[in-house]
Coordinates of C-alpha atoms in Angstrom, one line a residue:
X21 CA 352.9 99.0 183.0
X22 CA 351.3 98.7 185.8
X23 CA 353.1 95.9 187.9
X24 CA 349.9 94.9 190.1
X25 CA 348.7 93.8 186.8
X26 CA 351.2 91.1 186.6
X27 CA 352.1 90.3 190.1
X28 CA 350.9 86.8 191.3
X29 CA 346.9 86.5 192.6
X30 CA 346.9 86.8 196.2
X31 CA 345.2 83.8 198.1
X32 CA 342.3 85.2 198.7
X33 CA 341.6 85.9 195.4
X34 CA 342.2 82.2 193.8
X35 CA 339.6 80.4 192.6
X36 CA 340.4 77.0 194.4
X37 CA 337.4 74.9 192.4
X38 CA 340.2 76.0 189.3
X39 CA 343.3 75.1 191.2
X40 CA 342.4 71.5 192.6
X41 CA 341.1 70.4 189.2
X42 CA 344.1 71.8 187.4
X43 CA 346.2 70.0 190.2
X44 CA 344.1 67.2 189.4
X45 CA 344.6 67.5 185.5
X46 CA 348.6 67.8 186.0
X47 CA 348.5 64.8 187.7
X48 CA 346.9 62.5 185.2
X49 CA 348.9 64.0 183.0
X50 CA 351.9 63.2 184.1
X51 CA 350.4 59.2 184.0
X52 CA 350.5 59.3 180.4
X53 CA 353.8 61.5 180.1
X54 CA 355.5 58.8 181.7
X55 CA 355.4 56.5 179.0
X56 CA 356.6 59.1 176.6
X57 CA 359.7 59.6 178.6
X58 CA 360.2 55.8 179.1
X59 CA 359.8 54.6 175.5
X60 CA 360.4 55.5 171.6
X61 CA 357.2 58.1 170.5
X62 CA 355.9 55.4 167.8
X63 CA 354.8 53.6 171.6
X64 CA 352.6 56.3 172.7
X65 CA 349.6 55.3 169.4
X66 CA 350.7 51.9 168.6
X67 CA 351.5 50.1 172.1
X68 CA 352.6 47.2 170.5
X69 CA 355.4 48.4 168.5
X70 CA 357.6 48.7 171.5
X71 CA 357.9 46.1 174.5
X72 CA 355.9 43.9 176.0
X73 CA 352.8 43.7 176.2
X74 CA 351.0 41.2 178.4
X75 CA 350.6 40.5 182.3
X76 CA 350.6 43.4 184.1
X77 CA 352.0 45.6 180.8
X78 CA 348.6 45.1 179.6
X79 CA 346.7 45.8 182.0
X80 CA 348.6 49.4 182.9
X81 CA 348.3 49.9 179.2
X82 CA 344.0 49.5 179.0
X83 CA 343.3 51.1 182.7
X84 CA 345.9 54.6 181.6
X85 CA 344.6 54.2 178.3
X86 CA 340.8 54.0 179.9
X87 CA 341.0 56.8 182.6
X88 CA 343.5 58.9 181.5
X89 CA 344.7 59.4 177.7
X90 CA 343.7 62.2 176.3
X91 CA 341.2 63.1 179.2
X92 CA 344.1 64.8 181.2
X93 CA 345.1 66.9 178.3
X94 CA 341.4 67.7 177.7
X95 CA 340.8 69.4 180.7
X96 CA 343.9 71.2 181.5
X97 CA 343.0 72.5 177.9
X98 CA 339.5 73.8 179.4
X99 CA 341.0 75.3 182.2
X100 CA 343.0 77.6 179.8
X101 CA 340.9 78.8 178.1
X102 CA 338.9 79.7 181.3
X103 CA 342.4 80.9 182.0
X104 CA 342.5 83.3 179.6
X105 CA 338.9 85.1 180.3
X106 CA 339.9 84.9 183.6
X107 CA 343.2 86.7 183.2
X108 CA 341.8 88.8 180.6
X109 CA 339.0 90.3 182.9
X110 CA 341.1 91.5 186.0
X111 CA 343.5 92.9 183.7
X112 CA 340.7 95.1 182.4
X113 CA 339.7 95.6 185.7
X114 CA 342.8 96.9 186.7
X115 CA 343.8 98.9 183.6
X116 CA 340.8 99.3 180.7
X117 CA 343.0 96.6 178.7
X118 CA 344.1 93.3 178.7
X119 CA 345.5 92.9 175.2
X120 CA 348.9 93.7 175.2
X121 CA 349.6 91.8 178.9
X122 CA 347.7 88.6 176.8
X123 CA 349.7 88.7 174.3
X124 CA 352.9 89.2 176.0
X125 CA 352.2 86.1 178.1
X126 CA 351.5 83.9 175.1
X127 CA 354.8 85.2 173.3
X128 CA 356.7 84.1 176.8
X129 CA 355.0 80.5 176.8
X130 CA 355.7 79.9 173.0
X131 CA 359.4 80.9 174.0
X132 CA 359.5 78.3 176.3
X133 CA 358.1 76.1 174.4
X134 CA 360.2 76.1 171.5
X135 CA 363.1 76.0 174.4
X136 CA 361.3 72.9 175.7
X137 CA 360.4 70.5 172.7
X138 CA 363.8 71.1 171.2
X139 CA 366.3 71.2 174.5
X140 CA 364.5 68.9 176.9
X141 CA 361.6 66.9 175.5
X142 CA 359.5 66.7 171.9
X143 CA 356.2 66.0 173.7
X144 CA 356.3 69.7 174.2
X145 CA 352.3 71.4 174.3
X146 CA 353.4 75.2 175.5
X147 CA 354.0 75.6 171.7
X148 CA 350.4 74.5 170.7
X149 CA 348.8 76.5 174.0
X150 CA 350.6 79.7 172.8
X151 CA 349.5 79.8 169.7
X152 CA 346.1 78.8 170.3
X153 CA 345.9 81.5 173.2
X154 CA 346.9 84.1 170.8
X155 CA 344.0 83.2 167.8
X156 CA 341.6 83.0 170.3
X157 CA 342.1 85.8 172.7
X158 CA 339.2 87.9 170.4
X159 CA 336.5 85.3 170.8
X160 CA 336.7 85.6 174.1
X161 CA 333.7 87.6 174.6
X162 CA 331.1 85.7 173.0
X163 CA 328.6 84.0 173.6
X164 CA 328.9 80.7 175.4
X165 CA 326.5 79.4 172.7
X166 CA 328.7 80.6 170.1
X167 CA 332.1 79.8 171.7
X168 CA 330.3 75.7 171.8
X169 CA 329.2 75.9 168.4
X170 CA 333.0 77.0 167.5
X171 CA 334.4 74.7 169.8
X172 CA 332.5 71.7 167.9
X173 CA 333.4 72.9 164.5
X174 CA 337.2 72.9 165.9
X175 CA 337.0 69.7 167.2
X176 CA 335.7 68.2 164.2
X177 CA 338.4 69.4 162.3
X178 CA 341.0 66.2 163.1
X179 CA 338.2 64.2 162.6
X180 CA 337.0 64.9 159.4
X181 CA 340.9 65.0 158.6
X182 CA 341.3 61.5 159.9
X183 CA 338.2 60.1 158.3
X184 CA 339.5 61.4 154.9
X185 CA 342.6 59.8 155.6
X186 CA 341.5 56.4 156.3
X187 CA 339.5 56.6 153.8
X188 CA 341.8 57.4 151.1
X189 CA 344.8 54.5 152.3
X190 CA 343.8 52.4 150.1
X191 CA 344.4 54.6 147.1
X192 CA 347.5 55.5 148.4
X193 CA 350.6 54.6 146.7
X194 CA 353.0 51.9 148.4
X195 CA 355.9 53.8 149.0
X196 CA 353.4 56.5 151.3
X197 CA 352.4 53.1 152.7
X198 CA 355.5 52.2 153.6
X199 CA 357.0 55.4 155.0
X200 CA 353.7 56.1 157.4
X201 CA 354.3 51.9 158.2
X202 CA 357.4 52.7 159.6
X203 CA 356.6 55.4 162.0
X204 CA 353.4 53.3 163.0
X205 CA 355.4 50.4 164.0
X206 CA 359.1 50.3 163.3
X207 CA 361.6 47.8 162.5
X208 CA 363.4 46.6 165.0
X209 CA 366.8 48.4 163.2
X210 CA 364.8 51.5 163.2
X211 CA 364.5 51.0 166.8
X212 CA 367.2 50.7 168.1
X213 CA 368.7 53.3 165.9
X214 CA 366.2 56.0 167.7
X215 CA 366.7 54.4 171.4
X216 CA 370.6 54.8 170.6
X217 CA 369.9 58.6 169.5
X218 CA 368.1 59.1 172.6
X219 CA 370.4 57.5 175.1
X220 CA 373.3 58.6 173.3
X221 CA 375.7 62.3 173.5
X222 CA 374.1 65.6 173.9
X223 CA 374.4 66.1 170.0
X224 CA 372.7 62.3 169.1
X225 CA 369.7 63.2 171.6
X226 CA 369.1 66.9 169.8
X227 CA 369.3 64.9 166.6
X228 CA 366.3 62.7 167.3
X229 CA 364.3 65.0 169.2
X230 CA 364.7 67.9 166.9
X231 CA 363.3 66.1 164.3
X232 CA 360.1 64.5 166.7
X233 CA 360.1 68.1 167.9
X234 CA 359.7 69.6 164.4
X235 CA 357.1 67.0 162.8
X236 CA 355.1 67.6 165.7
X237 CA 354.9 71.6 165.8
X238 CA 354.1 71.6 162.3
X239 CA 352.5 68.5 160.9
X240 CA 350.9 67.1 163.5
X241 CA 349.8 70.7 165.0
X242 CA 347.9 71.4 161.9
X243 CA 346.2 68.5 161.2
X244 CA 345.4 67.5 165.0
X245 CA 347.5 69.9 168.0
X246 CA 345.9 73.0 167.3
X247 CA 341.9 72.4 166.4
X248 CA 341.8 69.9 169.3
X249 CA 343.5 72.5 171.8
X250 CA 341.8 75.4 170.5
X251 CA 338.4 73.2 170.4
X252 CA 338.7 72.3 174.1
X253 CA 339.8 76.1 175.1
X254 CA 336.8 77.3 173.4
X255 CA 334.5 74.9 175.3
X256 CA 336.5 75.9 178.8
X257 CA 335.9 79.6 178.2
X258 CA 331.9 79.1 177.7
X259 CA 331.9 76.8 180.9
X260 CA 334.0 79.6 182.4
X261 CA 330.9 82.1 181.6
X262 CA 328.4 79.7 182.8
X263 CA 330.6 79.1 186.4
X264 CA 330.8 75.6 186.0
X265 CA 334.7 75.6 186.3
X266 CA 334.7 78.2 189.2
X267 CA 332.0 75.6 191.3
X268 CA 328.9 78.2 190.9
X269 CA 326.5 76.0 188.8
X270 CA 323.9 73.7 190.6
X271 CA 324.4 70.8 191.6
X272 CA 322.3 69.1 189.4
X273 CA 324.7 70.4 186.4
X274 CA 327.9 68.5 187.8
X275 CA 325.6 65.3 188.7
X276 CA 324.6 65.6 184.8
X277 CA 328.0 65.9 183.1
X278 CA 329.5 63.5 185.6
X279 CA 326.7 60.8 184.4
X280 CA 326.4 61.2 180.9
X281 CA 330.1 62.0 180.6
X282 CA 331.0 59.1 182.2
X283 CA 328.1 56.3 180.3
X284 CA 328.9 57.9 176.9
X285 CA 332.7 58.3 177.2
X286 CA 333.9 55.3 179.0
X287 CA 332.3 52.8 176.7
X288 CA 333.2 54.6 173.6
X289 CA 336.8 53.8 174.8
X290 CA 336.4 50.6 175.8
X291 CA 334.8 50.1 172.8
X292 CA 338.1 52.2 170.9
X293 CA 340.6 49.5 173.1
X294 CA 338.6 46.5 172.0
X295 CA 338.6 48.0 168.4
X296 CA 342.2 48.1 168.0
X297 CA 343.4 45.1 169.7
X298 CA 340.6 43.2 167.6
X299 CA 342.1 44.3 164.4
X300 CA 345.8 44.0 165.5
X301 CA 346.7 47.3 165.5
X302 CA 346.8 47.5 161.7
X303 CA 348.0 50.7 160.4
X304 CA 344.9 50.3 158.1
X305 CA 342.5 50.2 160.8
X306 CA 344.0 51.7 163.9
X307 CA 346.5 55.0 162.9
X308 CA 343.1 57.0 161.7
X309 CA 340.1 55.6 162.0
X310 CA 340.5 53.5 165.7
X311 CA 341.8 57.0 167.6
X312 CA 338.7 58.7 167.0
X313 CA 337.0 56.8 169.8
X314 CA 338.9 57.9 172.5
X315 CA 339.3 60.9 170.8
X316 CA 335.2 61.6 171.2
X317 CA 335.3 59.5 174.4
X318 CA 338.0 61.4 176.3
X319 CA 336.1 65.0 175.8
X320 CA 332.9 62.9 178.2
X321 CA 335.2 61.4 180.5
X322 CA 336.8 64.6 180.8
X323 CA 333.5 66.6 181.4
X324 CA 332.7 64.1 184.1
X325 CA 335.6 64.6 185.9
X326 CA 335.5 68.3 186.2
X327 CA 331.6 67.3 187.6
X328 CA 332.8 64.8 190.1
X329 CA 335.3 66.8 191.2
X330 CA 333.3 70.1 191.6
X331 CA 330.4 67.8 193.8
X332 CA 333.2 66.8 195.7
X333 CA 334.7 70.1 196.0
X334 CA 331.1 71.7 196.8
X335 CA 330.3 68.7 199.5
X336 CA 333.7 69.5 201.2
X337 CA 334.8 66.0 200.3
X338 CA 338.4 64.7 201.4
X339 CA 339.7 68.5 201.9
X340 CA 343.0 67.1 202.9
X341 CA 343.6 65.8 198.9
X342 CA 342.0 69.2 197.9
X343 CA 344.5 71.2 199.5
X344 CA 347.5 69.1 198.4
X345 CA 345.9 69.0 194.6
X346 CA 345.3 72.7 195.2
X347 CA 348.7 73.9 195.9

């Protein structure tokens, strides 16, 4: 094995336009994060199940749920694809193949993710990445025509799963009703009973996140984790072919996805928020059918940032919060 291969890139060779939008991504990330840490999981998709929500609550809630949900993840998903094409062709530069180094990687980072949703935290996405890195690795040759037509047939995956579930509730039978009822919005025994797991002994926490951890790497990763990751990675590997992500497209291009990213993505969420406040946050209305507006909205928003960001980045714009995003 050749350890050059391996070793970290040298400065000189980074692609900053990569790094400060990835520093970027992790940031708004960590915005959303925040309220998984601080709350019960049912929070994170029904925001009125848990707390208060009102005043300034409210507020924090709409902006985060505006700017960031979802858009974060989105991108950070685009650079890894890019990621993997990127790794991928300097390890065939180096040594004819890049296969074996790939795969090794992704068998490390589903490691640690298992390690990490069941030990530390069940809003664990190194699983989903590693998985998705490994079933893509051979597309990552094509086309990026082909690798957008894939990504859209990905990405529509969830949603033609969500549709068919919302349309089918009312055919379902009331006990289904009930049990998906109380994970959307819990009673208040239920609550506390998951708060005390959480805040309780080493073995109470596993208990609770085990079980998040597990419905989440296998449920919700087939019907949602896995199509949406792999859907975005696809898309961030044909912008990595086009140099969009690496800063080499025209100008033009990043004024174009920062505009029509940003008219058609913003109001479909604001239109999402409105949506699901207007109707109460009904299980019947809001756990299918009222996330697929930010779920369409966010992949726009997300576009447009990597556009603004790439101007700015091109136009030398505020290079002090470039380097600090950077590093």
């Amino acid at each position: 094995m050749n350890d050059q291969a391996t070793a970290p890139v040298a400065q000189q060779q980074r692609l900053h336009n990569l790094d400060i939008i990835r520093g970027f991504a992790l940031l708004g990330i960590l915005v959303m994060n925040i309220q998984s840490f601080a709350m019960p999981s049912s929070a994170y998709l029904n925001p009125t199940s848990f707390g208060d929500l009102s005043g300034i609550n409210l507020w924090v809630w709409n902006l985060s749920n505006l700017l960031a949900d979802q858009k974060f993840m989105a991108i950070f998903s685009l650079l890894f694809g890019a990621g993997i094409c990127l790794f991928a062709d300097r390890a065939e530069a180096k040594l004819g193949k890049a296969g074996g180094l790939h795969y090794r990687r992704m068998s490390w980072l589903l490691l640690f993710g298992l390690l990490h949703g069941y030990l530390i935290w069940y809003g664990d996405i190194l699983y989903t990445y590693a998985l998705a890195g490994m079933l893509l690795f051979p597309l990552r040759n094509k086309s990026p025509r082909t690798l957008v037509i894939l990504a859209i047939i990905l990405l529509s995956i969830p949603f033609a799963w969500s549709m068919f579930m919302q349309l089918s509730l009312p055919h379902f039978p009331d006990e289904a009703i009930a049990s998906m009822a109380e994970s959307w919005s819990p009673t208040d025994e239920a609550m506390a009973a998951t708060i005390a797991g959480l805040t309780g002994s080493l073995s109470e926490q596993w208990t609770v996140r085990s079980a998040e951890t597990a419905f989440l790497q296998s449920y919700v990763f087939l019907t949602y984790f896995l199509w949406r990751a792999a859907g975005m990675m696809l898309l961030g590997m044909a912008l990595y072919k086009w140099g969009v992500l690496q800063g080499k497209a025209q100008p033009k291009t990043y004024k174009k996805m920062m505009v029509i990213g940003f008219t058609l993505g913003l109001p479909l969420v604001a239109y999402g928020i409105w949506y699901n406040f207007e109707h109460d946050w009904r299980l019947q209305d809001s756990m299918f059918g009222g996330g697929q507006f930010n779920y369409w909205g966010s992949i726009g928003v997300a576009l447009a940032y990597v556009g603004l960001w790439s101007l700015l980045i091109n136009n030398g714009v505020a290079t002090w919060l470039q380097q600090r995003l950077s590093a």
